[in-house]
PDB file of C-alpha atoms in Angstrom:
ATOM      1  CA  MET A   1      24.494   3.712  28.048  1.00 54.00           C
ATOM      2  CA  THR A   2      23.971   6.925  26.071  1.00 63.00           C
ATOM      3  CA  MET A   3      21.299   7.030  23.439  1.00 68.00           C
ATOM      4  CA  GLN A   4      22.012   7.640  19.803  1.00 67.00           C
ATOM      5  CA  PRO A   5      19.925   9.498  17.310  1.00 68.00           C
ATOM      6  CA  PRO A   6      18.657   7.180  14.493  1.00 66.00           C
ATOM      7  CA  THR A   7      21.048   7.408  11.077  1.00 60.00           C
ATOM      8  CA  PRO A   8      18.506   9.032   8.404  1.00 60.00           C
ATOM      9  CA  ILE A   9      17.964   6.554   5.616  1.00 54.00           C
ATOM     10  CA  PRO A  10      19.157   8.391   2.043  1.00 56.00           C
ATOM     11  CA  ALA A  11      15.844   8.467   0.064  1.00 55.00           C
ATOM     12  CA  GLY A  12      15.286   7.924  -3.982  1.00 54.00           C
ATOM     13  CA  PRO A  13      17.015   5.372  -6.764  1.00 53.00           C
ATOM     14  CA  SER A  14      20.229   7.554  -7.085  1.00 55.00           C
ATOM     15  CA  ARG A  15      21.227   6.611  -2.947  1.00 54.00           C
ATOM     16  CA  GLY A  16      20.774   3.055  -3.772  1.00 48.00           C
ATOM     17  CA  ILE A  17      17.235   2.586  -2.446  1.00 49.00           C
ATOM     18  CA  PRO A  18      15.021   1.446  -5.267  1.00 53.00           C
ATOM     19  CA  SER A  19      11.842   3.002  -6.300  1.00 79.00           C
ATOM     20  CA  GLN A  20       8.474   1.206  -5.071  1.00 83.00           C
ATOM     21  CA  VAL A  21       5.677   1.161  -8.029  1.00 85.00           C
ATOM     22  CA  ALA A  22       2.308   1.185  -6.655  1.00 83.00           C
ATOM     23  CA  PHE A  23      -1.373   2.109  -7.549  1.00 87.00           C
ATOM     24  CA  ASP A  24      -2.697   5.577  -7.765  1.00 87.00           C
ATOM     25  CA  ARG A  25      -5.608   6.341  -6.361  1.00 92.00           C
ATOM     26  CA  ARG A  26      -7.559   6.562  -9.958  1.00 92.00           C
ATOM     27  CA  GLU A  27      -6.518   2.765 -11.129  1.00 91.00           C
ATOM     28  CA  LEU A  28      -7.147   1.609  -7.662  1.00 92.00           C
ATOM     29  CA  SER A  29     -10.903   2.506  -8.094  1.00 92.00           C
ATOM     30  CA  GLU A  30     -11.510   1.318 -11.150  1.00 92.00           C
ATOM     31  CA  ILE A  31      -9.780  -1.819 -10.174  1.00 91.00           C
ATOM     32  CA  LEU A  32     -12.043  -1.872  -7.092  1.00 90.00           C
ATOM     33  CA  SER A  33     -15.290  -1.215  -9.074  1.00 91.00           C
ATOM     34  CA  ILE A  34     -14.790  -4.384 -11.292  1.00 90.00           C
ATOM     35  CA  TYR A  35     -13.856  -6.118  -8.065  1.00 89.00           C
ATOM     36  CA  GLY A  36     -16.620  -4.996  -6.291  1.00 90.00           C
ATOM     37  CA  ARG A  37     -19.180  -6.430  -8.610  1.00 88.00           C
ATOM     38  CA  MET A  38     -17.570  -9.499  -9.343  1.00 88.00           C
ATOM     39  CA  VAL A  39     -17.903 -10.030  -5.448  1.00 87.00           C
ATOM     40  CA  ALA A  40     -21.636  -9.200  -5.842  1.00 88.00           C
ATOM     41  CA  ALA A  41     -21.661 -11.596  -8.915  1.00 85.00           C
ATOM     42  CA  GLY A  42     -19.983 -14.232  -6.284  1.00 83.00           C
ATOM     43  CA  GLU A  43     -16.895 -14.591  -8.749  1.00 84.00           C
ATOM     44  CA  TRP A  44     -14.611 -13.713  -6.689  1.00 86.00           C
ATOM     45  CA  ARG A  45     -13.774 -13.303  -2.716  1.00 87.00           C
ATOM     46  CA  ASP A  46     -10.151 -12.018  -1.970  1.00 88.00           C
ATOM     47  CA  TYR A  47      -7.727  -9.849  -3.226  1.00 89.00           C
ATOM     48  CA  GLY A  48      -3.917  -9.297  -2.966  1.00 89.00           C
ATOM     49  CA  ILE A  49      -1.756  -6.247  -3.607  1.00 89.00           C
ATOM     50  CA  SER A  50       1.766  -6.253  -4.411  1.00 88.00           C
ATOM     51  CA  CYS A  51       4.056  -3.298  -4.593  1.00 87.00           C
ATOM     52  CA  LEU A  52       7.281  -3.991  -6.070  1.00 85.00           C
ATOM     53  CA  GLY A  53      10.710  -2.145  -7.374  1.00 86.00           C
ATOM     54  CA  ASP A  54      10.229  -2.882 -10.995  1.00 87.00           C
ATOM     55  CA  MET A  55       6.293  -3.687 -11.045  1.00 88.00           C
ATOM     56  CA  ALA A  56       2.691  -3.434  -9.073  1.00 91.00           C
ATOM     57  CA  VAL A  57       0.419  -6.209  -8.597  1.00 91.00           C
ATOM     58  CA  PHE A  58      -3.044  -6.701  -8.187  1.00 92.00           C
ATOM     59  CA  SER A  59      -4.002 -10.500  -7.248  1.00 91.00           C
ATOM     60  CA  VAL A  60      -7.785 -11.880  -7.579  1.00 90.00           C
ATOM     61  CA  PHE A  61      -8.663 -14.989  -5.992  1.00 89.00           C
ATOM     62  CA  ARG A  62     -11.655 -17.108  -5.670  1.00 84.00           C
ATOM     63  CA  ARG A  63     -10.734 -18.343  -2.159  1.00 76.00           C
ATOM     64  CA  THR A  64      -7.827 -16.853   0.246  1.00 68.00           C
ATOM     65  CA  ALA A  65      -5.742 -20.207  -0.371  1.00 68.00           C
ATOM     66  CA  GLU A  66      -5.566 -20.908  -4.040  1.00 75.00           C
ATOM     67  CA  ASN A  67      -3.601 -19.054  -6.226  1.00 84.00           C
ATOM     68  CA  PRO A  68      -4.720 -15.759  -8.229  1.00 87.00           C
ATOM     69  CA  LEU A  69      -7.460 -16.303 -10.996  1.00 88.00           C
ATOM     70  CA  TYR A  70      -6.106 -13.226 -12.207  1.00 89.00           C
ATOM     71  CA  ARG A  71      -3.516 -10.308 -11.682  1.00 91.00           C
ATOM     72  CA  ILE A  72      -3.571  -6.993 -12.963  1.00 92.00           C
ATOM     73  CA  GLU A  73      -0.136  -5.821 -13.522  1.00 92.00           C
ATOM     74  CA  LYS A  74       1.401  -2.384 -13.918  1.00 90.00           C
ATOM     75  CA  ARG A  75       4.991  -2.242 -15.158  1.00 88.00           C
ATOM     76  CA  PRO A  76       6.324   1.166 -16.006  1.00 85.00           C
ATOM     77  CA  LYS A  77       9.259  -0.025 -18.013  1.00 86.00           C
ATOM     78  CA  LEU A  78       6.819  -1.290 -20.755  1.00 81.00           C
ATOM     79  CA  ARG A  79       4.957   2.186 -20.884  1.00 83.00           C
ATOM     80  CA  ASN A  80       6.383   3.000 -24.276  1.00 83.00           C
ATOM     81  CA  ARG A  81       6.043  -0.458 -25.752  1.00 86.00           C
ATOM     82  CA  GLN A  82       2.483  -2.580 -24.980  1.00 83.00           C
ATOM     83  CA  GLY A  83       1.192  -0.840 -22.431  1.00 85.00           C
ATOM     84  CA  MET A  84       2.261  -0.569 -18.889  1.00 88.00           C
ATOM     85  CA  TYR A  85      -0.830  -2.623 -17.651  1.00 92.00           C
ATOM     86  CA  SER A  86      -2.017  -5.842 -18.141  1.00 92.00           C
ATOM     87  CA  VAL A  87      -4.658  -8.715 -17.419  1.00 92.00           C
ATOM     88  CA  VAL A  88      -2.584 -12.162 -16.784  1.00 91.00           C
ATOM     89  CA  GLY A  89      -4.791 -15.255 -16.121  1.00 87.00           C
ATOM     90  CA  MET A  90      -4.013 -18.184 -13.795  1.00 87.00           C
ATOM     91  CA  ASP A  91      -1.827 -20.132 -16.090  1.00 87.00           C
ATOM     92  CA  GLY A  92       0.638 -17.251 -16.828  1.00 86.00           C
ATOM     93  CA  GLN A  93      -0.854 -16.129 -20.444  1.00 88.00           C
ATOM     94  CA  VAL A  94      -1.895 -11.979 -20.903  1.00 90.00           C
ATOM     95  CA  LEU A  95      -5.363 -11.503 -21.787  1.00 90.00           C
ATOM     96  CA  LYS A  96      -5.102  -8.072 -22.506  1.00 90.00           C
ATOM     97  CA  ARG A  97      -2.506  -5.344 -22.240  1.00 91.00           C
ATOM     98  CA  GLY A  98      -2.317  -1.874 -23.219  1.00 90.00           C
ATOM     99  CA  HIS A  99      -2.173   2.324 -22.299  1.00 90.00           C
ATOM    100  CA  ASP A 100      -5.577   2.254 -20.414  1.00 90.00           C
ATOM    101  CA  LEU A 101      -6.441   0.339 -17.601  1.00 88.00           C
ATOM    102  CA  LYS A 102     -10.062   0.998 -18.123  1.00 90.00           C
ATOM    103  CA  SER A 103     -10.156  -0.596 -21.566  1.00 89.00           C
ATOM    104  CA  VAL A 104      -7.666  -3.349 -20.377  1.00 90.00           C
ATOM    105  CA  LEU A 105     -10.182  -4.355 -17.603  1.00 89.00           C
ATOM    106  CA  ARG A 106     -12.875  -4.893 -20.208  1.00 89.00           C
ATOM    107  CA  VAL A 107     -11.796  -8.307 -20.800  1.00 88.00           C
ATOM    108  CA  LEU A 108     -12.918  -8.947 -16.901  1.00 85.00           C
ATOM    109  CA  GLU A 109     -15.881  -7.210 -17.472  1.00 80.00           C
ATOM    110  CA  ARG A 110     -16.675 -10.151 -20.304  1.00 72.00           C
ATOM    111  CA  LYS A 111     -16.601 -12.854 -17.333  1.00 66.00           C
ATOM    112  CA  LEU A 112     -19.758 -10.730 -15.540  1.00 60.00           C
ATOM    113  CA  ILE A 113     -21.722 -11.224 -18.653  1.00 60.00           C
ATOM    114  CA  ARG A 114     -24.010 -14.231 -18.680  1.00 59.00           C
ATOM    115  CA  ALA A 115     -27.145 -15.404 -20.289  1.00 49.00           C
ATOM    116  CA  VAL A 116     -30.267 -15.369 -18.489  1.00 52.00           C
ATOM    117  CA  ASP A 117     -32.381 -18.500 -18.435  1.00 54.00           C
TER     118      ASP A 117
END
């Protein structure tokens, strides 16, 4: 039996492999900052990250086996229109959309502010 070297896979979107959208370090830092505060408040308990061909999604869960409470989405194709960042609620309604991730995430910070008795 002869060993053959593996055939190289052509890289790049021009070669048939779609590019993958992902959050960069700065974006993940902002998202995980608010996630950490909500975990400390006892609101959120789990998360999931999906990097797809046309979008990246950070899903937030109250419990592991449930549907996500919120989805933070990055869609670069919408960068020149409504903005590439959006926060989507459990029911699929877009809560906030914009060009700046920090301003979009403010809709979730409002959930953290509560009246103290």
